[in-house]
PDB file of N, CA and C in Angstrom:
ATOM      1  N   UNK A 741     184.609  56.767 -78.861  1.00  0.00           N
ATOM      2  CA  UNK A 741     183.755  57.527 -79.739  1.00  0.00           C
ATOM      3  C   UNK A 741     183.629  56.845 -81.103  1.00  0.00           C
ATOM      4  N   UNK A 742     184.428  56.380 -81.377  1.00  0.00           N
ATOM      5  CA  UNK A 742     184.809  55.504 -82.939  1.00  0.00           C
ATOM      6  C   UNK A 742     183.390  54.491 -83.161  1.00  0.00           C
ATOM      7  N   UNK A 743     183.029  53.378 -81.900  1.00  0.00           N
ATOM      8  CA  UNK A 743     182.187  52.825 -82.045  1.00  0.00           C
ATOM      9  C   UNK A 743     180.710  53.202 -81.545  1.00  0.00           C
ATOM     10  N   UNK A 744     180.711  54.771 -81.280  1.00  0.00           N
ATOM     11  CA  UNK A 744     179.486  55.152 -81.326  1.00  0.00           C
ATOM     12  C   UNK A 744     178.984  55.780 -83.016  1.00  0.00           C
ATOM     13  N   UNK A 745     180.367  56.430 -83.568  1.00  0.00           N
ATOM     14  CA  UNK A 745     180.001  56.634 -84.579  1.00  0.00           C
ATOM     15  C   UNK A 745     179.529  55.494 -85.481  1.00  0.00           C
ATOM     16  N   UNK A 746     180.707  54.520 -85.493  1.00  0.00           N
ATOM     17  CA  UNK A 746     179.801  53.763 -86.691  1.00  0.00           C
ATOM     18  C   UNK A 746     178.561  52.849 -86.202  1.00  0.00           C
ATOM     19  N   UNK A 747     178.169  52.931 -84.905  1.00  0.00           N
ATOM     20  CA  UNK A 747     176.520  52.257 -85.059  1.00  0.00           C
ATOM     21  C   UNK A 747     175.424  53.693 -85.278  1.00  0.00           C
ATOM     22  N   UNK A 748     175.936  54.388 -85.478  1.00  0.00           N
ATOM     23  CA  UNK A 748     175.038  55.754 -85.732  1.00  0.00           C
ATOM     24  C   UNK A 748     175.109  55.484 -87.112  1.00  0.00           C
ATOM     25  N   UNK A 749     175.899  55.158 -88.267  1.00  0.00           N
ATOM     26  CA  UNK A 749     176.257  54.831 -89.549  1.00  0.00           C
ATOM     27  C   UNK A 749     175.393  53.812 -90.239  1.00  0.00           C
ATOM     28  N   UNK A 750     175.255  52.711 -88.929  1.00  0.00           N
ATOM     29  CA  UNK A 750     174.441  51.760 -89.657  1.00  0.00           C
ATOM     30  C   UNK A 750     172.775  52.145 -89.205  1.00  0.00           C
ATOM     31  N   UNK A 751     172.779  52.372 -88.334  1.00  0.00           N
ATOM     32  CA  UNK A 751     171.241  53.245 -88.326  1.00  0.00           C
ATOM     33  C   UNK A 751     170.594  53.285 -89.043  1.00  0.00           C
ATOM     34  N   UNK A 752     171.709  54.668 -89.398  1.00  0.00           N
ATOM     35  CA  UNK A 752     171.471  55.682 -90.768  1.00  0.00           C
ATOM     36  C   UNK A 752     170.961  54.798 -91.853  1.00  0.00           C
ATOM     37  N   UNK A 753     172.282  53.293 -92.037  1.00  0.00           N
ATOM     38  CA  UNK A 753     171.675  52.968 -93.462  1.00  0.00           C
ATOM     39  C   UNK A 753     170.579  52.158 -93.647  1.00  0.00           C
ATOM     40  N   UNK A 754     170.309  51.573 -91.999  1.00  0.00           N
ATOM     41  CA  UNK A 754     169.089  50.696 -92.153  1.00  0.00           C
ATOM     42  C   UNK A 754     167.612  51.991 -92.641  1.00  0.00           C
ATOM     43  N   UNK A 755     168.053  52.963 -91.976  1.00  0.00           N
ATOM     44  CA  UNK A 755     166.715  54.241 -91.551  1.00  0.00           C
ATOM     45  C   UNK A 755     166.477  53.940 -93.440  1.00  0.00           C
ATOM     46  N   UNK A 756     167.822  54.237 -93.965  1.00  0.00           N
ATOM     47  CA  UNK A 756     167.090  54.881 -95.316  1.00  0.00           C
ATOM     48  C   UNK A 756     166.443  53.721 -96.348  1.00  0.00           C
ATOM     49  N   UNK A 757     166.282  52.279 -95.715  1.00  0.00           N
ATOM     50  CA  UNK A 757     165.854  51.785 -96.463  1.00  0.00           C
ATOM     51  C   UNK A 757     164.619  50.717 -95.630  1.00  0.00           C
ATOM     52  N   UNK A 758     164.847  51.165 -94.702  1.00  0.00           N
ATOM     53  CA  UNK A 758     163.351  50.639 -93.667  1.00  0.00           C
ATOM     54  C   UNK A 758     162.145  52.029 -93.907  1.00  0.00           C
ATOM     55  N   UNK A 759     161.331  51.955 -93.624  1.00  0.00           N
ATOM     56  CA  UNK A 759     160.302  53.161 -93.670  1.00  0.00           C
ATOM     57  C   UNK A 759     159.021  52.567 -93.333  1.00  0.00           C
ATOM     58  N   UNK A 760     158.201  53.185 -92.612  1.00  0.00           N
ATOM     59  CA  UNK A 760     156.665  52.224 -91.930  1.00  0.00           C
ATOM     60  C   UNK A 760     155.986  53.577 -92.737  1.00  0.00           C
ATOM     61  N   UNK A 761     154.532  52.977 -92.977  1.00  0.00           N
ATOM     62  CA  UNK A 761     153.740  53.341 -93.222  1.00  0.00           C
ATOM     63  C   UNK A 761     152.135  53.296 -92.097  1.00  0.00           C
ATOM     64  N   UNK A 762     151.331  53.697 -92.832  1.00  0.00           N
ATOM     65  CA  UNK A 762     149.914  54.069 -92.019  1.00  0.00           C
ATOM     66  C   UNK A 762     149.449  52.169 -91.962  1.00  0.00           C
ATOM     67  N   UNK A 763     149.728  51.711 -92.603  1.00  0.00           N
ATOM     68  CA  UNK A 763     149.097  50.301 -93.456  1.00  0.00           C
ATOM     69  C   UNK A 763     150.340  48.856 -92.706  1.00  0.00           C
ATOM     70  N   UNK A 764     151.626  49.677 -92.760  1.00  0.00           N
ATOM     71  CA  UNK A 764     152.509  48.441 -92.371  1.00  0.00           C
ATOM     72  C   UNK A 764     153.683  49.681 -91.831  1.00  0.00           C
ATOM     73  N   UNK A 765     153.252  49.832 -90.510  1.00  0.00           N
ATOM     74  CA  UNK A 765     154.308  50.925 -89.825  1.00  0.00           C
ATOM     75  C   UNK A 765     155.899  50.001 -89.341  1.00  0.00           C
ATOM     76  N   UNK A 766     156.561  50.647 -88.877  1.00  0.00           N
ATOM     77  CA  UNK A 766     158.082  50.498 -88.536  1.00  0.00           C
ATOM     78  C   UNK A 766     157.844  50.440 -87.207  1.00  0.00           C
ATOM     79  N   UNK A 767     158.247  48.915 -86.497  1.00  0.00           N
ATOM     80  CA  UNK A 767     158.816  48.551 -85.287  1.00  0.00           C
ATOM     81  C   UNK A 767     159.918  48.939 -84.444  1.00  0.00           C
ATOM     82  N   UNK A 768     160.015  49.800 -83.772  1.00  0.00           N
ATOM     83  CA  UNK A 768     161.463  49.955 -83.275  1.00  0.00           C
ATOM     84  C   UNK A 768     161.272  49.380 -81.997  1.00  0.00           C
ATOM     85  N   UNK A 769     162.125  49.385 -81.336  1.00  0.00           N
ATOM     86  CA  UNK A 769     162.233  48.385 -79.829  1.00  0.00           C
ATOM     87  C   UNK A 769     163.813  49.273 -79.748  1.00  0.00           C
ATOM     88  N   UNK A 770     163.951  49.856 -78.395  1.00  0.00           N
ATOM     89  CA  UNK A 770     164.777  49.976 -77.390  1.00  0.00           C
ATOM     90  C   UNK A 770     164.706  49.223 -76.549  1.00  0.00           C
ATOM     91  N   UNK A 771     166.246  48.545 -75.854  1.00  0.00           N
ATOM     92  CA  UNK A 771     166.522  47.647 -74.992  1.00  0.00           C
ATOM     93  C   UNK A 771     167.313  48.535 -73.471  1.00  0.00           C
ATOM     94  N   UNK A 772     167.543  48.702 -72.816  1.00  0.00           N
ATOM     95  CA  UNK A 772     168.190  49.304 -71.888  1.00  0.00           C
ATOM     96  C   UNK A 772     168.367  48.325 -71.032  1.00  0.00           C
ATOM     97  N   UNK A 773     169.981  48.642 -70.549  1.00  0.00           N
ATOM     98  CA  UNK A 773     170.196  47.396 -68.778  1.00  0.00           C
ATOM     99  C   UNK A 773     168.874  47.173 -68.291  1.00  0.00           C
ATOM    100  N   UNK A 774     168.115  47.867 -68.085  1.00  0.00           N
ATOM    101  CA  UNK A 774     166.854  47.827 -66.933  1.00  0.00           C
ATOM    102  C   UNK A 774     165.341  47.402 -67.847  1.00  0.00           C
ATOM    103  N   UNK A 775     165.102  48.291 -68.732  1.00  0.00           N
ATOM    104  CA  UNK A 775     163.637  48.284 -69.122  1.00  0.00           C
ATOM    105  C   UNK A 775     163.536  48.282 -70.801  1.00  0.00           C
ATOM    106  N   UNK A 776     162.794  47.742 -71.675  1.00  0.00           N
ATOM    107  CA  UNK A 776     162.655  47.364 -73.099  1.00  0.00           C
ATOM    108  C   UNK A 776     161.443  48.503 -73.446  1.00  0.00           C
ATOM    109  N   UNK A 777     161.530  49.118 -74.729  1.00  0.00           N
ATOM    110  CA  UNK A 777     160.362  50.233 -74.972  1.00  0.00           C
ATOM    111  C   UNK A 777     160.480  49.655 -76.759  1.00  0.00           C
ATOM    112  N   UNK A 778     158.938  49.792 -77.065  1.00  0.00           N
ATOM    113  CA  UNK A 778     158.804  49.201 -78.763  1.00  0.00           C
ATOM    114  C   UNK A 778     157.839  50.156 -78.543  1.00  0.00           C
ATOM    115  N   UNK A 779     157.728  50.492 -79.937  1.00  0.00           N
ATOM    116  CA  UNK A 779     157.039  51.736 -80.755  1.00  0.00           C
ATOM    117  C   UNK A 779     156.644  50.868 -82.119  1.00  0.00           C
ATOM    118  N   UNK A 780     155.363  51.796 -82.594  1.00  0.00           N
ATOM    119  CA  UNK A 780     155.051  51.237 -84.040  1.00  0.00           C
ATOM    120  C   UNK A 780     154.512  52.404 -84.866  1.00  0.00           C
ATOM    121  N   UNK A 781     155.656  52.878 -85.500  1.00  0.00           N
ATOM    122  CA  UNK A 781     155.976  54.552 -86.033  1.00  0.00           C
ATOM    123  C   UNK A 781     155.301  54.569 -87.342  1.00  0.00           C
ATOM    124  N   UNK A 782     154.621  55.552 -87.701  1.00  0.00           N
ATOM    125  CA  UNK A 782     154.120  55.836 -89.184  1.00  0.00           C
ATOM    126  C   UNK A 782     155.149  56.981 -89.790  1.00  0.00           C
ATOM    127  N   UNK A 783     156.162  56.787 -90.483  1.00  0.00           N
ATOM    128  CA  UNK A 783     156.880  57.459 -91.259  1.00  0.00           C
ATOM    129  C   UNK A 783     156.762  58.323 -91.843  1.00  0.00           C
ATOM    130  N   UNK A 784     155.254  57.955 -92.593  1.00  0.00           N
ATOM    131  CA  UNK A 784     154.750  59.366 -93.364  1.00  0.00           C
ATOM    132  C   UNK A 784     154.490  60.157 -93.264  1.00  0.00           C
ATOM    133  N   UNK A 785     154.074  59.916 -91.776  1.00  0.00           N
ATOM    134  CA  UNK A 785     152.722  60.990 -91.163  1.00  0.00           C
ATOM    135  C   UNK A 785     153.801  61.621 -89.754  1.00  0.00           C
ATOM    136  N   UNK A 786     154.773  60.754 -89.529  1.00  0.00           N
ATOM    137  CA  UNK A 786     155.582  60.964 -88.341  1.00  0.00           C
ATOM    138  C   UNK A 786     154.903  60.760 -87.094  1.00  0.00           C
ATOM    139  N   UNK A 787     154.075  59.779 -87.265  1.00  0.00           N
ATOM    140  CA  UNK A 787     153.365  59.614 -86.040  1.00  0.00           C
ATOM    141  C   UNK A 787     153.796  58.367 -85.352  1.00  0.00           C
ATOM    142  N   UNK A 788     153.687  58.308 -84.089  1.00  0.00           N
ATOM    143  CA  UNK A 788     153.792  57.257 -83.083  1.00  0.00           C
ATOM    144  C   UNK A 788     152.593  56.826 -83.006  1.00  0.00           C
ATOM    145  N   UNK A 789     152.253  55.224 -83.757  1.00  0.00           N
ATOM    146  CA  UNK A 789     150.682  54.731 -83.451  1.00  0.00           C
ATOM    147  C   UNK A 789     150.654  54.124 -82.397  1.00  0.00           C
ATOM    148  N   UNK A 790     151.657  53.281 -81.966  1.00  0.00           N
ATOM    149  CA  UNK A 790     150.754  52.364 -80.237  1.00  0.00           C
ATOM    150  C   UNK A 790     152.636  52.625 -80.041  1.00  0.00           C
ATOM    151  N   UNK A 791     152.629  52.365 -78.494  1.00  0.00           N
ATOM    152  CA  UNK A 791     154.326  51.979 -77.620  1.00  0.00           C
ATOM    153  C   UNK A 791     153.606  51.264 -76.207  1.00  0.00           C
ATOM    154  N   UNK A 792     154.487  50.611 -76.269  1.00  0.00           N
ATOM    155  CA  UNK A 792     154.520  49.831 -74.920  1.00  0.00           C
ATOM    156  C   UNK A 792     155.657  49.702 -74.244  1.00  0.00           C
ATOM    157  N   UNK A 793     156.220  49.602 -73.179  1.00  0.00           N
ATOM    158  CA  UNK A 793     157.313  49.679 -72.562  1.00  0.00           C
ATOM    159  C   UNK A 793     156.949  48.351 -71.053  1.00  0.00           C
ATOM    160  N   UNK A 794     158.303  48.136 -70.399  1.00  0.00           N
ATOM    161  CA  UNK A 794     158.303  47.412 -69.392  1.00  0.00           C
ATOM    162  C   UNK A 794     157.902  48.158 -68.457  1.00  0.00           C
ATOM    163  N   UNK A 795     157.888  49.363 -68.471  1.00  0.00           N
ATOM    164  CA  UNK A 795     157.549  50.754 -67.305  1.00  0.00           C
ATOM    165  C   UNK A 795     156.007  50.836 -66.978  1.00  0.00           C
ATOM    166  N   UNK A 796     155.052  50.462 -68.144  1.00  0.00           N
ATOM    167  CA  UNK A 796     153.765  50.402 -67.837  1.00  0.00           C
ATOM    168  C   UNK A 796     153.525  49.758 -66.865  1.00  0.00           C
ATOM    169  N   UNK A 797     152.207  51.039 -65.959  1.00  0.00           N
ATOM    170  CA  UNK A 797     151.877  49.676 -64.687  1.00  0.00           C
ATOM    171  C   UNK A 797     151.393  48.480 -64.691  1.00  0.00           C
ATOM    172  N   UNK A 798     150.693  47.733 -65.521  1.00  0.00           N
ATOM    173  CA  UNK A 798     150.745  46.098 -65.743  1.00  0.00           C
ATOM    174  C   UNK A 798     151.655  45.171 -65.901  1.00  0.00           C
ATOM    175  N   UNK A 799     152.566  46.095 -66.637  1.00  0.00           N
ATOM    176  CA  UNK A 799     153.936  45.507 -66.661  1.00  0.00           C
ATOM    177  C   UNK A 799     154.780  45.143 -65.546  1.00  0.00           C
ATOM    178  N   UNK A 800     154.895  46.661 -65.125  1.00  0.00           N
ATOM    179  CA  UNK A 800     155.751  46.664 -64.188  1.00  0.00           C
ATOM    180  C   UNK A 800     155.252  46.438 -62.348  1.00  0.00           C
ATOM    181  N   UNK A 801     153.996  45.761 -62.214  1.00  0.00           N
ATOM    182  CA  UNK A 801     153.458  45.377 -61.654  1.00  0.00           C
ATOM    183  C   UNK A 801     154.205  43.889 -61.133  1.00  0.00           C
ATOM    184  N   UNK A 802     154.418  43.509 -62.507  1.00  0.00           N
ATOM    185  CA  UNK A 802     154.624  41.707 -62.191  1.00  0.00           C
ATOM    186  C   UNK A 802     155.989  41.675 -61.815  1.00  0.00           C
ATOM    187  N   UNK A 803     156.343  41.270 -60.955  1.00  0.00           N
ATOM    188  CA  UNK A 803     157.799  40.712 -60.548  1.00  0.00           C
ATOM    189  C   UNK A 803     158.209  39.193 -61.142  1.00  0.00           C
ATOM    190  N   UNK A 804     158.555  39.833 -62.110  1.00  0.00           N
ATOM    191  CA  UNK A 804     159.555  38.527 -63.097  1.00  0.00           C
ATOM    192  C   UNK A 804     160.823  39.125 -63.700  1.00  0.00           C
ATOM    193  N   UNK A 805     161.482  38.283 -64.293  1.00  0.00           N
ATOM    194  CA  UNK A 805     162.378  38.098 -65.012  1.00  0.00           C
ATOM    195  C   UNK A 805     162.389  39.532 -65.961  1.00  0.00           C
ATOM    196  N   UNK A 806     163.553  39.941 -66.815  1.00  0.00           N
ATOM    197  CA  UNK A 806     163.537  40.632 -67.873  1.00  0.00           C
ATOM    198  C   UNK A 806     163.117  40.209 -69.167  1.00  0.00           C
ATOM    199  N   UNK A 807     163.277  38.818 -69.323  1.00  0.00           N
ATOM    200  CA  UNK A 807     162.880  38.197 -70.136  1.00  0.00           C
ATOM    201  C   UNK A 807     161.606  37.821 -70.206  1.00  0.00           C
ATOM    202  N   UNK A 808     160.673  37.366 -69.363  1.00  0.00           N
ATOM    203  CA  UNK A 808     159.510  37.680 -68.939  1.00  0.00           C
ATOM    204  C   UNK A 808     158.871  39.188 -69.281  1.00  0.00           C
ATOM    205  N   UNK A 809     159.588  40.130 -69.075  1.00  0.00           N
ATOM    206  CA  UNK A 809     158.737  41.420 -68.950  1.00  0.00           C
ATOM    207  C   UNK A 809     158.881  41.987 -70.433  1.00  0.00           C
ATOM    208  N   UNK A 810     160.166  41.218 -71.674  1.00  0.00           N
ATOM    209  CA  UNK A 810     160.327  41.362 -72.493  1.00  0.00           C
ATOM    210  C   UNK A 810     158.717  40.659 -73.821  1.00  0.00           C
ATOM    211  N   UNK A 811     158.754  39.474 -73.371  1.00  0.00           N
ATOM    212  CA  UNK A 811     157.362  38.716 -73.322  1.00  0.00           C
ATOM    213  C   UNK A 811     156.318  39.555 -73.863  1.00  0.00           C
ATOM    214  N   UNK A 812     156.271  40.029 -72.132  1.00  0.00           N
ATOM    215  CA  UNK A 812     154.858  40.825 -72.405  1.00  0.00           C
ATOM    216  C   UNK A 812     154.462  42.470 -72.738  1.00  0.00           C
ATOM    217  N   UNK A 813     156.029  42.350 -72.950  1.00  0.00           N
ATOM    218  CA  UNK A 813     155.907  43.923 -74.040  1.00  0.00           C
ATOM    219  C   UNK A 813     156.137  44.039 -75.197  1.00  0.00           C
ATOM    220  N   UNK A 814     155.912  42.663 -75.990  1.00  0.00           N
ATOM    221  CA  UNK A 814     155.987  41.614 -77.096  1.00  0.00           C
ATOM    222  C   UNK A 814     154.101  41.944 -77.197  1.00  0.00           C
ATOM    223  N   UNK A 815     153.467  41.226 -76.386  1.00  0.00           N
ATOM    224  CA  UNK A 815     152.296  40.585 -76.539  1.00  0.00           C
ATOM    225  C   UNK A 815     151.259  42.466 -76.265  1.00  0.00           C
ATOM    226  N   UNK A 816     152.091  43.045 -75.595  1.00  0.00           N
ATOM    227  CA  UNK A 816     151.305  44.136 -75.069  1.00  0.00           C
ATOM    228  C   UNK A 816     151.109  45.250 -76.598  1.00  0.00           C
ATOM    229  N   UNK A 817     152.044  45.359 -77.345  1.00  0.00           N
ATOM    230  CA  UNK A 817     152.342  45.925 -78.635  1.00  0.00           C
ATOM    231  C   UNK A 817     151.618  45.125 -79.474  1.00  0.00           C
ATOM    232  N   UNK A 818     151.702  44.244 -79.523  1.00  0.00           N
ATOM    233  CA  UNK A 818     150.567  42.857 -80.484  1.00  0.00           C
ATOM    234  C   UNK A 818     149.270  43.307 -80.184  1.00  0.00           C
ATOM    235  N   UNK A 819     148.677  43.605 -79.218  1.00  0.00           N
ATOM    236  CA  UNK A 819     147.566  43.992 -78.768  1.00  0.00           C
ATOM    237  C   UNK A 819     146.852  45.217 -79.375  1.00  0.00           C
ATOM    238  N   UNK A 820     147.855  46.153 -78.861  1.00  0.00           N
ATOM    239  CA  UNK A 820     147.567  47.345 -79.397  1.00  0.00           C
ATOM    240  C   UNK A 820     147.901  47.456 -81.064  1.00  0.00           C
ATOM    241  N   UNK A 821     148.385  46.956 -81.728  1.00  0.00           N
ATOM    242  CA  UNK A 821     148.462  46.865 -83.475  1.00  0.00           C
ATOM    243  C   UNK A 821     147.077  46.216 -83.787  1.00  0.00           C
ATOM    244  N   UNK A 822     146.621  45.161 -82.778  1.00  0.00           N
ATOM    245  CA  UNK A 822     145.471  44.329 -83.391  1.00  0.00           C
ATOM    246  C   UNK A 822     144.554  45.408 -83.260  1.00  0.00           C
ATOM    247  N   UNK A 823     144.389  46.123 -82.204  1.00  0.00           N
ATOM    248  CA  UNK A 823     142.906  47.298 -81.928  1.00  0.00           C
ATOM    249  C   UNK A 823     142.742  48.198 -83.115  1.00  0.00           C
ATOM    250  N   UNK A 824     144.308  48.175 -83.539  1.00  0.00           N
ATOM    251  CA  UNK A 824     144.043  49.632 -84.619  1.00  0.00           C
ATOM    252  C   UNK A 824     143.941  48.620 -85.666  1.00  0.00           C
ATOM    253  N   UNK A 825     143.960  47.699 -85.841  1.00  0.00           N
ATOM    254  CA  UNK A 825     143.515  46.842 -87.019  1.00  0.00           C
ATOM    255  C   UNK A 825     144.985  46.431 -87.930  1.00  0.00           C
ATOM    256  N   UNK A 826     146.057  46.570 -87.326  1.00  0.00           N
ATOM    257  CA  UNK A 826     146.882  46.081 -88.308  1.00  0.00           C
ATOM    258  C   UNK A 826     147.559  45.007 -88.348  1.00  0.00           C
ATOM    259  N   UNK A 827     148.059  44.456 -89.898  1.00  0.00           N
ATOM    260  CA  UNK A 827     148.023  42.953 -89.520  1.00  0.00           C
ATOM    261  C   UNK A 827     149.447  42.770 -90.040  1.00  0.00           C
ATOM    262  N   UNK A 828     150.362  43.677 -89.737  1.00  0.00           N
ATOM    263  CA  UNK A 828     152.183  43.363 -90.244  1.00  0.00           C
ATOM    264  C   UNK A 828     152.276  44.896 -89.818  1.00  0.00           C
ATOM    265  N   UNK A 829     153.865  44.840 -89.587  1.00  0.00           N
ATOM    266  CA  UNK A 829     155.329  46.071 -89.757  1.00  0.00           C
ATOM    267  C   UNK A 829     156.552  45.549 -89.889  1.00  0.00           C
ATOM    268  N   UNK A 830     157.212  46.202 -89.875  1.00  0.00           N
ATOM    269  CA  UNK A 830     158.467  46.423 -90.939  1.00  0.00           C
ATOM    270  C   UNK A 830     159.257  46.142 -89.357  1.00  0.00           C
ATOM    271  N   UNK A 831     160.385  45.429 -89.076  1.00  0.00           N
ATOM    272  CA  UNK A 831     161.322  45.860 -88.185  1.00  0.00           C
ATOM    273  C   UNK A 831     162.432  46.528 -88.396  1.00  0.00           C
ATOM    274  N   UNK A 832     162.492  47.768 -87.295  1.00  0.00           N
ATOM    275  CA  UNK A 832     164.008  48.435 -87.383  1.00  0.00           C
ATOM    276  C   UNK A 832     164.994  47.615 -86.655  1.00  0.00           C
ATOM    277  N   UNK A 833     165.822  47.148 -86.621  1.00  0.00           N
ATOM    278  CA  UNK A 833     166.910  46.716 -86.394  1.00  0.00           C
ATOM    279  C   UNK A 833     168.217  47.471 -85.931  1.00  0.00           C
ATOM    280  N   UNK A 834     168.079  48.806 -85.872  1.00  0.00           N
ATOM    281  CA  UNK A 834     168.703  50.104 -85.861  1.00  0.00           C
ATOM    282  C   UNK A 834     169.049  50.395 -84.473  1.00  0.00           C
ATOM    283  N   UNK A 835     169.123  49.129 -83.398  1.00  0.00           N
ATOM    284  CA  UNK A 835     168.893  49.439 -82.168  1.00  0.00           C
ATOM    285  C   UNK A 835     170.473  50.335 -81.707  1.00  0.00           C
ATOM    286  N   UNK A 836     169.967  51.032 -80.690  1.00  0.00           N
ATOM    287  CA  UNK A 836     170.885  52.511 -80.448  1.00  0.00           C
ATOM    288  C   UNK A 836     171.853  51.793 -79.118  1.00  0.00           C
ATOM    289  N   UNK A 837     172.935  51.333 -79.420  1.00  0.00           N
ATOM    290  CA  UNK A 837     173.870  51.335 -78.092  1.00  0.00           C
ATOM    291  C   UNK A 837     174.353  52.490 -77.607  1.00  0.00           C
ATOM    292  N   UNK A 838     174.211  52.773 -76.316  1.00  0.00           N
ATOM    293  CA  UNK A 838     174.692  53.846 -75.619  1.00  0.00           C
ATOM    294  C   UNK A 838     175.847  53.074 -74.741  1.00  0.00           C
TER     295      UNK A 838
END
């Protein structure tokens, strides 16, 4: 329990000094044994603007590698930031070990 608390600690201290906006939102990326999920969060508004995950069926269509499927849920999030027109975010680094 000791080392769940303190990565909940550093989270915390990245959370309070990372923050996305409408203009330059906050990257988060979950990693799991199996499948990778990135989000591109508006803070202000508390909104989720684009996510992509390895679970999508294009994704998860292709039989490759994790690293591969990491790739293109890299390029798949790039995509969707370019449609809504944005051209930077902030990364969280805050990633959650379970």
């Amino acid at each position: 329990m000791g080392k769940l608390i303190q990565r909940q600690k550093i989270r915390y201290r990245i959370r309070k000094k990372v923050a996305g906006t409408a203009v330059k939102p906050r990257l988060a990326v979950f990693r799991s044994n199996a499948e990778i999920y990135a989000q591109l969060i508006d803070d202000d508004n508390s909104v989720t603007l684009a996510a992509a995950s390895s679970r999508d069926k294009d994704i998860a269509a292709q039989k490759v590698t994790k690293i591969e499927k990491a790739k293109l849920v890299g390029a798949a999030i790039a995509r969707k930031a370019i449609e809504l027109g944005l051209t930077g975010c902030v990364f969280d680094s805050s990633i959650l070990i379970c």
